[in-house]
Short mmCIF file of C-alpha atoms and ligand atoms in Angstrom, two decimals:
data_model
loop_
_atom_site.label_atom_id
_atom_site.label_comp_id
_atom_site.label_asym_id
_atom_site.label_seq_id
_atom_site.Cartn_x
_atom_site.Cartn_y
_atom_site.Cartn_z
CA MET A 425 -4.28 -0.35 -22.25
CA ARG A 426 -1.98 -1.17 -19.36
CA THR A 427 -3.27 -1.28 -15.80
CA ILE A 428 -1.85 0.29 -12.67
CA LEU A 429 -3.35 -1.13 -9.49
CA THR A 430 -3.00 -0.90 -5.74
CA GLY A 431 -4.87 -1.45 -2.50
CA ILE A 432 -4.69 -0.54 1.15
CA ARG A 433 -6.36 -2.54 3.91
CA SER A 434 -8.96 -0.84 6.06
CA ASN A 435 -8.37 -2.32 9.50
CA SER A 436 -8.16 1.07 11.16
CA VAL A 437 -7.28 4.68 10.51
CA LEU A 438 -4.19 4.76 8.29
CA THR A 439 -0.73 5.91 9.32
CA LEU A 440 1.54 8.52 7.82
CA GLY A 441 3.55 5.51 6.55
CA ASN A 442 0.60 4.30 4.46
CA TYR A 443 0.02 7.83 3.25
CA LEU A 444 3.60 8.57 2.21
CA GLY A 445 4.52 5.04 1.13
CA ALA A 446 1.41 4.12 -0.85
CA LEU A 447 -1.40 6.68 -1.08
CA LEU A 448 0.56 9.69 -2.19
CA PRO A 449 2.84 7.97 -4.76
CA MET A 450 -0.16 6.16 -6.22
CA VAL A 451 -2.26 9.31 -6.45
CA ARG A 452 0.59 11.08 -8.23
CA LEU A 453 1.00 8.19 -10.69
CA ALA A 454 -2.75 7.81 -11.20
CA ASN A 455 -3.20 11.47 -12.03
CA GLU A 456 -0.21 11.38 -14.34
CA HIS A 457 -1.17 8.19 -16.23
CA SER A 458 -4.96 7.93 -16.18
CA GLY A 459 -5.10 9.41 -19.68
CA ASP A 460 -3.42 6.32 -21.14
CA SER A 461 -3.75 3.61 -18.44
CA MET A 462 -6.45 1.95 -16.39
CA VAL A 463 -6.06 2.86 -12.73
CA ASN A 464 -7.58 0.45 -10.20
CA ILE A 465 -7.72 1.36 -6.55
CA PHE A 466 -9.42 -1.03 -4.23
CA VAL A 467 -9.87 -1.83 -0.58
CA PRO A 468 -8.75 -5.40 0.14
CA ASP A 469 -11.40 -5.90 2.80
CA LEU A 470 -10.92 -9.69 2.73
CA HIS A 471 -7.28 -9.05 3.60
CA SER A 472 -8.44 -6.90 6.49
CA ILE A 473 -10.04 -9.81 8.32
CA ILE A 474 -6.78 -11.75 8.67
CA SER A 475 -6.14 -9.58 11.71
CA GLU A 476 -8.16 -7.58 14.18
CA VAL A 477 -10.31 -4.77 12.84
CA ASP A 478 -10.70 -1.57 14.88
CA GLY A 479 -14.34 -0.54 14.73
CA ASP A 480 -16.69 -1.34 11.89
CA LEU A 481 -15.04 -2.77 8.77
CA ARG A 482 -17.60 -1.34 6.34
CA GLU A 483 -17.21 2.14 7.78
CA ASN A 484 -13.43 1.81 7.78
CA THR A 485 -13.59 0.83 4.11
CA ILE A 486 -15.55 3.94 3.15
CA ARG A 487 -13.13 6.06 5.19
CA THR A 488 -10.13 4.52 3.40
CA LEU A 489 -11.71 5.29 0.03
CA LYS A 490 -12.24 8.89 1.15
CA TYR A 491 -8.54 9.05 1.99
CA TRP A 492 -7.73 8.41 -1.66
CA LEU A 493 -9.98 11.23 -2.75
CA ALA A 494 -8.69 13.56 -0.02
CA ALA A 495 -5.13 12.78 -1.14
CA GLY A 496 -6.04 14.23 -4.54
CA LEU A 497 -7.08 11.24 -6.67
CA GLU A 498 -8.75 12.64 -9.79
CA MET A 499 -11.57 10.44 -11.03
CA ASN A 500 -12.23 9.92 -14.73
CA GLU A 501 -13.51 7.05 -16.93
CA ASN A 502 -10.19 5.15 -16.55
CA VAL A 503 -10.01 5.39 -12.75
CA HIS A 504 -11.94 2.78 -10.79
CA ILE A 505 -12.45 2.24 -7.09
CA TYR A 506 -13.92 -0.96 -5.66
CA ARG A 507 -14.10 -3.27 -2.66
CA GLN A 508 -12.43 -6.67 -2.97
CA SER A 509 -15.26 -8.63 -1.36
CA TYR A 510 -17.73 -7.17 -3.87
CA VAL A 511 -15.82 -8.93 -6.65
CA PRO A 512 -16.06 -12.66 -5.80
CA ALA A 513 -13.64 -13.59 -8.61
CA HIS A 514 -10.77 -12.60 -6.26
CA SER A 515 -11.53 -15.44 -3.84
CA GLU A 516 -12.18 -17.87 -6.69
CA LEU A 517 -8.87 -17.17 -8.39
CA CYS A 518 -7.13 -17.30 -5.04
CA TRP A 519 -8.18 -20.94 -4.68
CA ILE A 520 -6.94 -21.76 -8.17
CA LEU A 521 -3.60 -20.08 -7.43
CA ASP A 522 -3.44 -21.97 -4.11
CA CYS A 523 -3.19 -25.06 -6.27
CA VAL A 524 -0.26 -23.55 -8.20
CA ALA A 525 1.71 -22.04 -5.31
CA THR A 526 3.93 -24.17 -3.10
CA MET A 527 4.07 -24.34 0.69
CA GLY A 528 7.78 -23.59 0.50
CA GLU A 529 7.51 -20.27 -1.34
CA THR A 530 4.54 -19.10 0.70
CA SER A 531 6.30 -19.96 3.98
CA ARG A 532 9.21 -17.74 2.97
CA MET A 533 7.12 -14.56 2.94
CA ILE A 534 8.53 -12.13 5.48
CA GLN A 535 5.12 -10.65 6.26
CA TYR A 536 3.85 -14.12 7.14
CA LYS A 537 6.84 -14.75 9.36
CA GLU A 538 6.42 -11.38 11.09
CA LYS A 539 2.67 -11.66 11.53
CA SER A 540 2.83 -15.22 12.89
CA GLU A 541 5.96 -14.78 15.01
CA GLY A 542 5.57 -15.69 18.66
CA LYS A 543 1.94 -16.72 18.22
CA ALA A 544 0.89 -20.15 19.50
CA SER A 545 -1.37 -20.43 16.48
CA CYS A 546 -2.21 -18.20 13.55
CA ASN A 547 -5.09 -18.25 11.09
CA VAL A 548 -4.62 -19.74 7.62
CA GLY A 549 -5.55 -16.37 6.08
CA ILE A 550 -2.25 -14.92 7.31
CA PHE A 551 -0.43 -17.65 5.41
CA ASN A 552 -2.64 -17.41 2.34
CA TYR A 553 -2.76 -13.63 2.09
CA PRO A 554 -0.02 -13.18 -0.55
CA ILE A 555 -1.85 -15.63 -2.84
CA LEU A 556 -5.07 -13.64 -2.57
CA MET A 557 -2.94 -10.58 -3.29
CA ALA A 558 -1.59 -12.28 -6.42
CA ALA A 559 -5.20 -12.91 -7.50
CA ASP A 560 -6.01 -9.21 -6.90
CA ILE A 561 -3.22 -8.29 -9.28
CA LEU A 562 -3.45 -10.99 -11.97
CA LEU A 563 -7.22 -10.72 -12.48
CA TYR A 564 -6.72 -7.23 -13.91
CA SER A 565 -3.51 -7.93 -15.86
CA ALA A 566 -1.87 -5.20 -13.79
CA GLU A 567 1.63 -4.29 -14.83
CA PHE A 568 2.48 -1.71 -12.19
CA ILE A 569 1.55 -2.06 -8.53
CA PRO A 570 2.81 0.92 -6.52
CA LEU A 571 3.48 -0.27 -2.96
CA GLY A 572 5.68 0.35 0.03
CA GLU A 573 8.87 -1.64 0.30
CA ASP A 574 7.40 -4.15 2.78
CA GLN A 575 5.19 -5.59 0.03
CA PHE A 576 7.79 -6.11 -2.71
CA GLN A 577 8.23 -9.79 -1.94
CA HIS A 578 4.54 -10.32 -2.68
CA ILE A 579 4.96 -8.80 -6.14
CA GLU A 580 7.71 -11.30 -6.81
CA LEU A 581 5.37 -14.09 -5.72
CA ALA A 582 2.62 -12.83 -8.05
CA ARG A 583 5.13 -12.77 -10.89
CA ASN A 584 6.31 -16.30 -10.16
CA LEU A 585 2.76 -17.62 -10.01
CA ALA A 586 1.84 -15.97 -13.33
CA ILE A 587 4.97 -17.34 -15.02
CA ARG A 588 4.41 -20.85 -13.62
CA PHE A 589 0.73 -20.87 -14.54
CA ASN A 590 1.38 -19.71 -18.11
CA HIS A 591 4.21 -22.19 -18.48
CA ARG A 592 2.17 -25.09 -17.15
CA PHE A 593 -0.61 -24.53 -19.66
CA GLN A 594 1.58 -23.14 -22.42
CA GLN A 595 -0.72 -20.12 -22.72
CA GLU A 596 -0.34 -16.47 -21.82
CA VAL A 597 -3.33 -16.43 -19.49
CA PHE A 598 -1.82 -13.93 -17.07
CA VAL A 599 0.16 -10.79 -17.71
CA VAL A 600 3.36 -11.00 -15.66
CA PRO A 601 3.64 -7.85 -13.49
CA ALA A 602 6.80 -5.74 -13.87
CA SER A 603 9.77 -6.75 -11.70
CA THR A 604 10.26 -4.91 -8.41
CA ALA A 605 13.21 -3.02 -9.93
CA ASP A 606 10.92 -1.77 -12.71
CA GLN A 607 8.14 -1.01 -10.21
CA VAL A 608 10.52 1.24 -8.28
CA LYS A 609 11.64 2.92 -11.51
CA PHE A 610 8.02 3.44 -12.52
CA MET A 611 7.37 5.11 -9.17
CA GLY A 612 10.25 7.44 -10.02
CA MET A 613 12.37 6.41 -7.05
CA SER A 614 15.72 4.78 -6.56
CA ASP A 615 14.33 2.62 -3.76
CA GLY A 616 11.05 1.64 -2.11
CA ILE A 617 9.66 3.89 0.62
CA ARG A 618 9.73 2.69 4.20
CA ILE A 619 8.67 5.21 6.83
CA ARG A 620 10.05 4.19 10.22
CA ASP A 621 8.51 3.93 13.66
CA LEU A 622 9.16 7.26 15.44
CA LEU A 623 10.30 5.69 18.70
CA ASN A 624 12.03 2.64 17.30
CA PRO A 625 13.32 3.68 13.85
CA GLU A 626 14.77 0.24 13.17
CA LYS A 627 11.17 -0.86 12.50
CA LYS A 628 8.59 0.36 9.97
CA MET A 629 5.80 2.64 11.15
CA SER A 630 2.83 0.36 11.60
CA LYS A 631 -0.79 0.79 12.65
CA SER A 632 -0.47 -2.33 14.80
CA THR A 633 2.28 -0.96 17.04
CA ALA A 634 0.78 -0.22 20.46
CA ALA A 635 2.80 2.87 21.48
CA GLU A 636 0.82 5.94 20.32
CA ASN A 637 3.93 8.11 19.94
CA SER A 638 5.52 5.63 17.56
CA LYS A 639 3.12 6.42 14.72
CA ILE A 640 1.22 9.32 13.22
CA MET A 641 -2.35 8.53 12.31
CA LEU A 642 -4.14 10.44 9.57
CA ASP A 643 -6.82 11.58 12.02
CA ASP A 644 -4.33 12.84 14.63
CA GLU A 645 -4.88 16.45 15.61
CA PRO A 646 -2.13 18.37 13.79
CA ALA A 647 -0.74 19.69 17.11
CA ARG A 648 -0.63 16.17 18.52
CA ALA A 649 1.20 14.88 15.45
CA ALA A 650 3.71 17.72 15.81
CA LYS A 651 4.37 16.66 19.41
CA LYS A 652 4.99 13.09 18.29
CA ILE A 653 7.63 14.31 15.83
CA MET A 654 9.25 16.39 18.58
CA SER A 655 9.59 13.27 20.75
CA ALA A 656 10.95 11.07 17.93
CA THR A 657 14.06 9.02 18.69
CA THR A 658 17.23 10.33 17.04
CA ASP A 659 20.83 9.54 18.08
CA SER A 660 23.80 11.14 19.80
CA LEU A 661 25.98 11.71 16.71
CA GLY A 662 24.97 15.36 16.41
CA ARG A 663 24.94 15.64 12.63
CA VAL A 664 22.04 15.84 10.23
CA LYS A 665 22.85 13.21 7.65
CA PHE A 666 20.80 10.79 5.55
CA ASP A 667 22.09 7.40 6.56
CA MET A 668 19.35 4.86 7.26
CA ARG A 669 21.80 2.35 8.70
CA GLU A 670 23.74 4.59 11.12
CA GLN A 671 21.11 7.27 11.74
CA PRO A 672 17.67 5.80 11.00
CA GLY A 673 15.79 8.27 13.23
CA VAL A 674 17.25 11.41 11.66
CA SER A 675 17.03 9.92 8.16
CA ASN A 676 13.38 9.07 8.74
CA LEU A 677 12.66 12.70 9.65
CA LEU A 678 14.46 13.93 6.52
CA LEU A 679 12.51 11.51 4.36
CA ILE A 680 9.20 12.53 5.95
CA GLU A 681 10.06 16.20 5.37
CA ALA A 682 10.83 15.56 1.69
CA LEU A 683 7.69 13.51 1.04
CA VAL A 684 5.31 15.72 2.99
CA THR A 685 6.51 18.95 1.38
CA GLY A 686 7.12 17.47 -2.09
CA VAL A 687 10.66 18.89 -2.06
CA PRO A 688 13.18 16.41 -3.57
CA LEU A 689 15.17 14.60 -0.86
CA GLN A 690 18.46 15.89 -2.26
CA ASP A 691 17.27 19.49 -1.82
CA VAL A 692 16.11 18.81 1.73
CA LEU A 693 19.52 17.31 2.47
CA SER A 694 21.35 20.34 1.10
CA THR A 695 19.19 22.67 3.20
CA TRP A 696 20.15 20.79 6.35
CA ALA A 697 23.77 20.01 5.51
CA GLY A 698 26.08 21.04 8.36
CA GLU A 699 23.22 21.37 10.90
CA THR A 700 24.01 19.79 14.24
CA ARG A 701 20.86 20.60 16.22
CA TYR A 702 18.23 17.92 15.85
CA GLY A 703 15.72 20.18 17.64
CA GLU A 704 15.68 22.57 14.69
CA LEU A 705 15.09 19.77 12.20
CA LYS A 706 12.33 18.32 14.37
CA LYS A 707 10.58 21.70 14.61
CA LYS A 708 10.55 22.04 10.82
CA VAL A 709 9.31 18.49 10.21
CA ALA A 710 6.69 18.87 12.95
CA SER A 711 5.31 22.00 11.32
CA SER A 712 5.34 20.44 7.82
CA VAL A 713 3.45 17.37 9.05
CA ALA A 714 0.95 19.47 11.00
CA GLU A 715 0.29 21.65 7.98
CA MET A 716 -0.12 18.64 5.69
CA LEU A 717 -2.60 17.02 8.12
CA GLU A 718 -4.61 20.21 8.45
CA VAL A 719 -5.11 20.46 4.68
CA PHE A 720 -5.72 16.72 4.27
CA GLN A 721 -8.27 16.55 7.08
CA GLY A 722 -10.09 19.59 5.69
CA LYS A 723 -10.47 17.89 2.30
CA PHE A 724 -11.50 14.61 3.92
CA ALA A 725 -14.32 16.32 5.81
CA GLU A 726 -15.81 17.60 2.56
CA ILE A 727 -16.27 14.15 0.97
CA SER A 728 -19.66 12.55 1.56
CA ASP A 729 -20.49 8.85 1.88
CA THR A 730 -22.97 9.27 -0.99
CA GLU A 731 -20.20 10.41 -3.31
CA VAL A 732 -18.13 7.33 -2.44
CA TYR A 733 -21.05 4.89 -2.89
CA LYS A 734 -21.79 6.37 -6.30
CA LEU A 735 -18.18 5.81 -7.40
CA LEU A 736 -18.25 2.27 -5.99
CA GLU A 737 -21.32 1.39 -8.03
CA ASP A 738 -19.51 2.15 -11.29
CA GLY A 739 -16.16 0.77 -10.08
CA GLU A 740 -17.58 -2.55 -8.96
CA LYS A 741 -19.50 -3.03 -12.20
CA TYR A 742 -16.25 -2.53 -14.12
CA ALA A 743 -14.18 -4.70 -11.75
CA ASN A 744 -16.61 -7.64 -11.92
CA LYS A 745 -16.63 -7.53 -15.71
CA VAL A 746 -12.83 -7.54 -16.08
CA ALA A 747 -12.20 -10.00 -13.25
CA ASN A 748 -14.86 -12.51 -14.33
CA ALA A 749 -13.48 -12.60 -17.86
CA LYS A 750 -9.95 -13.36 -16.62
CA LEU A 751 -11.23 -15.89 -14.08
CA LEU A 752 -13.07 -17.73 -16.86
CA GLU A 753 -9.84 -18.00 -18.86
CA ALA A 754 -8.08 -19.54 -15.86
CA GLN A 755 -11.01 -21.88 -15.15
CA LYS A 756 -11.03 -23.04 -18.77
CA VAL A 757 -7.36 -23.99 -18.91
CA PHE A 758 -7.75 -25.93 -15.66
CA GLY A 759 -10.72 -27.80 -17.14
CA LEU A 760 -13.23 -26.30 -14.70
CA ARG A 761 -15.23 -24.77 -17.54
P1 TYM B 1142 -1.24 -2.68 3.90
O1 TYM B 1142 -2.66 -2.33 4.03
O2 TYM B 1142 -0.56 -3.33 5.05
O3 TYM B 1142 -0.40 -1.42 3.52
C1 TYM B 1142 -0.87 -0.52 2.54
C2 TYM B 1142 0.26 0.15 1.83
O4 TYM B 1142 0.99 0.98 2.74
C3 TYM B 1142 2.37 0.70 2.61
N1 TYM B 1142 2.99 0.92 3.93
C4 TYM B 1142 4.09 1.65 4.11
N2 TYM B 1142 4.88 2.31 3.24
C5 TYM B 1142 5.93 2.98 3.75
N3 TYM B 1142 6.24 3.01 5.06
C6 TYM B 1142 5.48 2.35 5.97
N4 TYM B 1142 5.78 2.41 7.26
C7 TYM B 1142 4.34 1.63 5.51
N5 TYM B 1142 3.39 0.88 6.12
C8 TYM B 1142 2.57 0.45 5.13
C9 TYM B 1142 2.42 -0.76 2.19
O5 TYM B 1142 3.63 -1.08 1.57
C10 TYM B 1142 1.28 -0.81 1.21
O6 TYM B 1142 1.68 -0.32 -0.05
N6 TYM B 1142 -1.25 -6.76 1.14
C11 TYM B 1142 -1.41 -5.33 1.10
C12 TYM B 1142 -2.75 -4.90 0.54
C13 TYM B 1142 -3.08 -5.54 -0.75
C14 TYM B 1142 -2.63 -5.15 -2.03
C15 TYM B 1142 -3.17 -6.08 -2.94
C16 TYM B 1142 -1.83 -4.12 -2.46
C17 TYM B 1142 -3.86 -6.62 -0.92
N7 TYM B 1142 -3.93 -6.95 -2.22
C18 TYM B 1142 -2.92 -5.99 -4.31
C19 TYM B 1142 -1.56 -4.04 -3.85
C20 TYM B 1142 -2.10 -4.98 -4.74
C21 TYM B 1142 -1.27 -4.82 2.51
O7 TYM B 1142 -1.47 -5.53 3.44
O8 TYM B 1142 -1.02 -3.53 2.58
#
């Protein structure tokens, strides 16, 4: 049975970007495919500690898992949730892959460049994080890894490491994940999703951006989120058109509207074709986002910690079994076992 896998770090409350770029597409795919695929959803808590954590990491982790359930993830015997640090094989395989990866390819990772930029010194975890991510994927022989566009380069790295490892030992130890083009196709999109910063739409919406109005957080009061949309940066061209290069602010609003309402982007674009008043578009997007948050937050409030811990018990038992078996294969070919 093939495996679909993804993870979201739990450094803080998540943004609308995480929700629309990763949570929602993954929940849709999981619900669609869990009859014939394994679905693994985990919190990469070891990835969380490469940067500052807001509040208590363990509590954040439980909250992030509740987000998945609130977003509509349907649990069944093929769907597993787990915490990365509760499956030690991830760190073990990471070390083995460290000895397969090169400094050159790891240094080329855009996320590493962005996260280390301008810093006098940065921790080794920031550099090593894509290799741990490769371990997260390869341990479970995952074929599809639904992610936002910012993470595609890491999928390529995981693929390269699997291919190199298998080639070096002339054995198919690791399943090579699908190419990014096939990942995008699997997600049913023509391109990866990248929700932009509301004030500076050249950049992606990120939890680490300081300006509060630049991002919508999943625990924002719906009215507050609506205000943030109303103050989003647009442009002076006076036409509602989807053109990320020329009009990233307006295009971002159109994309948000489509994803939040579930209406295909093409249909949203036809509705707004010929409109020149950005205020009208903003009002509609603001109300769609507020409504979405209201429903989401209501569902979130109904999920108890006990429910999550119960699911984790089963998920972590499963994850350790699968991951340890794959780790042993890798250890054997390296002569460690
Ligand atoms: P993280 O926690 O930074 O981001 C989680 C997911 O949210 C997506 N995302 C966005 N999508 C669209 N627009 C945005 N503005 C936006 N911001 C974030 C990200 O693309 C991602 O899908 N390294 C990963 C976590 C990870 C992982 C893995 C994922 C660790 N191991 C194995 C999959 C498989 C990360 O830092 O994501």
